[in-house]
Coordinates of C-alpha atoms in Angstrom, one line a residue:
Chain A
X283 CA -110.6 62.1 -24.5
X284 CA -108.0 63.5 -22.3
X285 CA -106.8 61.1 -20.1
X286 CA -104.4 63.6 -18.8
X287 CA -105.7 67.1 -17.9
X288 CA -103.5 70.2 -16.5
X289 CA -106.1 73.1 -16.7
X290 CA -103.9 75.7 -15.4
X291 CA -101.8 76.9 -18.8
X292 CA -99.9 79.0 -16.8
X293 CA -98.5 80.3 -13.4
X294 CA -96.1 83.1 -12.4
X295 CA -94.9 83.2 -9.0
X296 CA -92.5 85.0 -7.5
X297 CA -88.8 83.7 -6.8
X298 CA -88.4 81.8 -3.7
X299 CA -92.2 81.0 -2.6
X300 CA -93.6 78.2 -3.5
X301 CA -94.6 77.3 -7.1
X302 CA -97.6 74.4 -6.8
X303 CA -98.3 72.4 -10.5
X304 CA -101.2 70.6 -10.8
X305 CA -102.9 67.2 -12.4
X306 CA -105.6 65.6 -12.8
X307 CA -106.4 62.3 -14.0
X308 CA -109.2 60.2 -15.1
X309 CA -107.6 56.4 -16.0
X310 CA -107.6 54.7 -12.9
X311 CA -105.6 52.1 -14.0
X312 CA -102.4 54.7 -14.2
X313 CA -99.8 53.2 -11.4
X314 CA -96.9 55.5 -12.2
X315 CA -96.9 59.1 -12.2
X316 CA -94.1 62.0 -13.8
X317 CA -93.2 65.4 -14.1
X318 CA -91.1 66.8 -17.5
X319 CA -89.5 70.1 -18.0
X320 CA -89.5 71.2 -21.0
X321 CA -87.8 74.7 -22.6
X322 CA -87.9 75.7 -25.5
X323 CA -86.6 74.0 -28.4
X324 CA -85.3 71.7 -26.5
X325 CA -87.1 68.3 -25.6
X326 CA -88.5 67.2 -22.2
X327 CA -86.4 66.6 -19.5
X328 CA -88.0 64.5 -16.9
X329 CA -87.7 65.5 -13.3
X330 CA -89.4 63.4 -10.6
X331 CA -91.8 60.3 -10.7
X332 CA -93.8 58.8 -8.3
X333 CA -95.7 55.4 -8.5
X334 CA -99.1 54.1 -7.2
X335 CA -97.9 52.4 -4.5
X336 CA -96.3 56.3 -2.4
X337 CA -98.5 59.1 -2.0
X338 CA -94.9 60.9 -1.8
X339 CA -91.5 61.7 -3.2
X340 CA -89.1 64.1 -3.1
X341 CA -85.9 65.1 -4.8
X342 CA -84.8 68.0 -4.0
X343 CA -87.0 71.6 -4.4
X344 CA -89.1 69.4 -5.5
X345 CA -92.0 67.1 -4.1
X346 CA -94.8 65.1 -6.1
X347 CA -97.8 64.2 -3.5
X348 CA -100.4 61.8 -5.3
X349 CA -103.9 61.2 -4.2
X350 CA -105.5 58.4 -5.8
X351 CA -108.8 58.8 -4.3
X352 CA -108.8 61.8 -5.8
X353 CA -107.2 60.7 -9.3
X354 CA -104.7 64.5 -8.6
X355 CA -100.7 64.8 -8.1
X356 CA -99.3 67.8 -7.5
X357 CA -95.3 69.5 -8.0
X358 CA -94.0 70.9 -5.4
X359 CA -91.0 73.4 -5.9
X360 CA -90.0 75.1 -2.8
X361 CA -88.0 77.9 -3.0
X362 CA -88.4 78.7 -6.5
X363 CA -85.8 80.1 -8.9
X364 CA -86.1 81.8 -12.3
X365 CA -84.3 78.7 -14.0
X366 CA -87.2 77.2 -12.9
X367 CA -89.0 78.7 -15.9
X368 CA -89.7 77.0 -18.2
X369 CA -93.1 74.8 -19.4
X370 CA -94.1 71.5 -17.1
X371 CA -95.5 68.4 -17.9
X372 CA -97.5 66.1 -16.4
X373 CA -97.0 62.5 -17.4
X374 CA -99.0 58.9 -16.4
X375 CA -98.8 55.2 -17.5
X376 CA -101.0 52.0 -17.2
X377 CA -99.2 48.7 -16.3
X378 CA -96.2 49.8 -17.5
X379 CA -97.9 50.8 -21.0
X380 CA -96.8 53.9 -23.1
X381 CA -96.8 57.5 -21.4
X382 CA -99.7 59.6 -21.5
X383 CA -99.0 63.9 -21.2
X384 CA -101.5 66.2 -19.7
X385 CA -101.0 69.7 -22.1
X386 CA -99.0 71.6 -19.8
X387 CA -97.9 74.5 -17.3
X388 CA -96.1 77.1 -18.6
X389 CA -94.4 78.6 -15.2
X390 CA -92.8 82.3 -15.0
X391 CA -90.8 82.4 -11.9
X392 CA -89.7 86.6 -11.7
X393 CA -87.5 88.1 -9.3
Chain B
X68 CA -72.8 60.8 -22.2
X69 CA -74.7 61.2 -25.7
X70 CA -78.3 62.0 -25.2
X71 CA -81.0 61.6 -27.3
X72 CA -80.0 62.7 -30.9
X73 CA -82.2 63.9 -33.4
X74 CA -82.2 65.3 -37.2
X75 CA -83.0 66.8 -39.0
X76 CA -83.5 69.9 -36.4
X77 CA -85.9 71.7 -38.7
X78 CA -87.8 70.4 -42.2
X79 CA -89.7 72.1 -44.4
X80 CA -92.1 70.3 -46.9
X81 CA -94.2 71.1 -49.5
X82 CA -97.5 69.8 -49.3
X83 CA -97.0 65.8 -50.6
X84 CA -93.8 65.4 -49.8
X85 CA -92.3 62.5 -48.2
X86 CA -90.7 62.9 -44.8
X87 CA -88.0 61.1 -43.0
X88 CA -87.4 61.5 -39.3
X89 CA -84.4 60.0 -37.8
X90 CA -83.3 59.3 -34.4
X91 CA -80.8 57.6 -32.8
X92 CA -81.6 56.7 -28.7
X93 CA -78.8 56.5 -25.7
X94 CA -76.8 53.8 -26.4
X95 CA -78.1 50.9 -25.4
X96 CA -81.3 51.8 -24.5
X97 CA -83.9 48.8 -25.5
X98 CA -86.6 51.0 -26.0
X99 CA -88.0 53.6 -27.9
X100 CA -90.6 56.0 -28.3
X101 CA -92.1 58.2 -31.3
X102 CA -94.1 61.0 -30.0
X103 CA -96.3 64.0 -32.2
X104 CA -96.4 67.8 -30.7
X105 CA -98.7 70.2 -31.6
X106 CA -98.4 73.5 -30.8
X107 CA -99.9 74.1 -27.1
X108 CA -99.7 70.3 -26.5
X109 CA -98.5 68.0 -24.8
X110 CA -96.9 65.1 -26.6
X111 CA -98.8 62.6 -28.1
X112 CA -97.5 58.7 -28.6
X113 CA -97.7 57.9 -32.0
X114 CA -95.8 54.8 -31.6
X115 CA -92.8 52.4 -29.6
X116 CA -90.1 50.3 -30.3
X117 CA -88.5 47.5 -27.7
X118 CA -85.3 46.7 -29.9
X119 CA -86.3 45.8 -33.2
X120 CA -90.3 45.1 -32.3
X121 CA -92.6 47.6 -32.8
X122 CA -95.1 46.8 -30.3
X123 CA -97.5 49.5 -30.3
X124 CA -98.1 51.9 -34.0
X125 CA -101.3 52.8 -31.9
X126 CA -101.0 55.8 -31.8
X127 CA -99.9 56.9 -35.4
X128 CA -102.6 58.4 -36.9
X129 CA -102.9 57.7 -40.4
X130 CA -101.1 54.5 -43.0
X131 CA -98.7 57.7 -44.6
X132 CA -96.8 57.3 -41.1
X133 CA -94.4 54.4 -40.8
X134 CA -91.7 54.3 -38.5
X135 CA -88.8 51.2 -38.4
X136 CA -86.1 50.8 -36.2
X137 CA -84.6 47.6 -38.3
X138 CA -81.0 46.9 -36.2
X139 CA -82.7 47.5 -33.0
X140 CA -80.3 50.9 -32.5
X141 CA -81.1 54.0 -35.1
X142 CA -85.1 54.5 -36.2
X143 CA -86.8 56.0 -38.5
X144 CA -90.4 58.2 -39.0
X145 CA -91.1 58.0 -42.9
X146 CA -94.4 60.3 -43.5
X147 CA -95.6 59.9 -47.0
X148 CA -97.7 62.6 -48.8
X149 CA -97.4 65.4 -46.0
X150 CA -100.9 67.3 -45.4
X151 CA -100.6 70.6 -43.7
X152 CA -101.8 69.1 -40.5
X153 CA -98.8 66.7 -40.0
X154 CA -97.0 70.2 -39.6
X155 CA -95.7 70.1 -35.8
X156 CA -92.7 68.8 -33.2
X157 CA -92.0 65.4 -33.4
X158 CA -89.9 64.3 -30.5
X159 CA -88.0 60.8 -30.5
X160 CA -87.0 59.2 -26.3
X161 CA -85.5 56.0 -25.4
X162 CA -85.4 54.3 -22.2
X163 CA -82.9 51.9 -21.0
X164 CA -85.5 50.0 -19.4
X165 CA -88.0 47.3 -21.8
X166 CA -91.0 48.0 -19.4
X167 CA -92.7 51.2 -18.9
X168 CA -91.8 51.7 -15.6
X169 CA -88.9 53.9 -16.2
X170 CA -88.8 57.4 -17.5
X171 CA -87.9 58.1 -20.7
X172 CA -84.9 60.2 -21.9
X173 CA -86.4 62.7 -25.0
X174 CA -84.0 64.4 -27.9
X175 CA -84.9 67.9 -29.1
X176 CA -87.3 66.6 -31.6
X177 CA -87.4 67.4 -35.4
X178 CA -90.0 70.8 -36.0
X179 CA -92.0 69.5 -39.3
X180 CA -93.6 72.3 -41.3
X181 CA -95.9 71.4 -44.4
X182 CA -96.7 74.5 -46.9

């Protein structure tokens, strides 16, 4: 039972444009959501998070949106840069429990 | 400062061998997690320590998997009688908080290949 789903395995975006990565979840008890970025042969690196009491959190070029009624969150990267090319994982936890990860979306930003 | 360190980076084991994977968390971090990442998948939870106490081992796939953190810092994940399905990247992560509402800091993982 996949509680956190990333239905797009890959995304290709031109440099300078917006990248939008999507994530859906099934567990209504989730109250903390994170995005991680992963380069090959490295561990995931924390990018941005949001708690369920908010619907938006912004950090520089990265913004995470949370729609609790739809059980959906998204990560917006604008403007996209070639260095953003990586695999992005959505993760969630409930009541300070362990993080549950999605299967990842591979983002490629081309010139 | 130093991040989470895992060793070895790569491990090849023959089926049936025992392996031990080491994790050095960030100094002072209370929480330590082990995750397993199969090819093309996201990390899957294995077990969690708060200091030396193993509070959750619900993700360990079988009794061949054992983890310890005896002094509340370094942790070892041991897999006995390895099987081909154990081939994966094993990720260790630590967090300064004793709760689950702060980001995890991951190591670069140990890639285990069982032949």
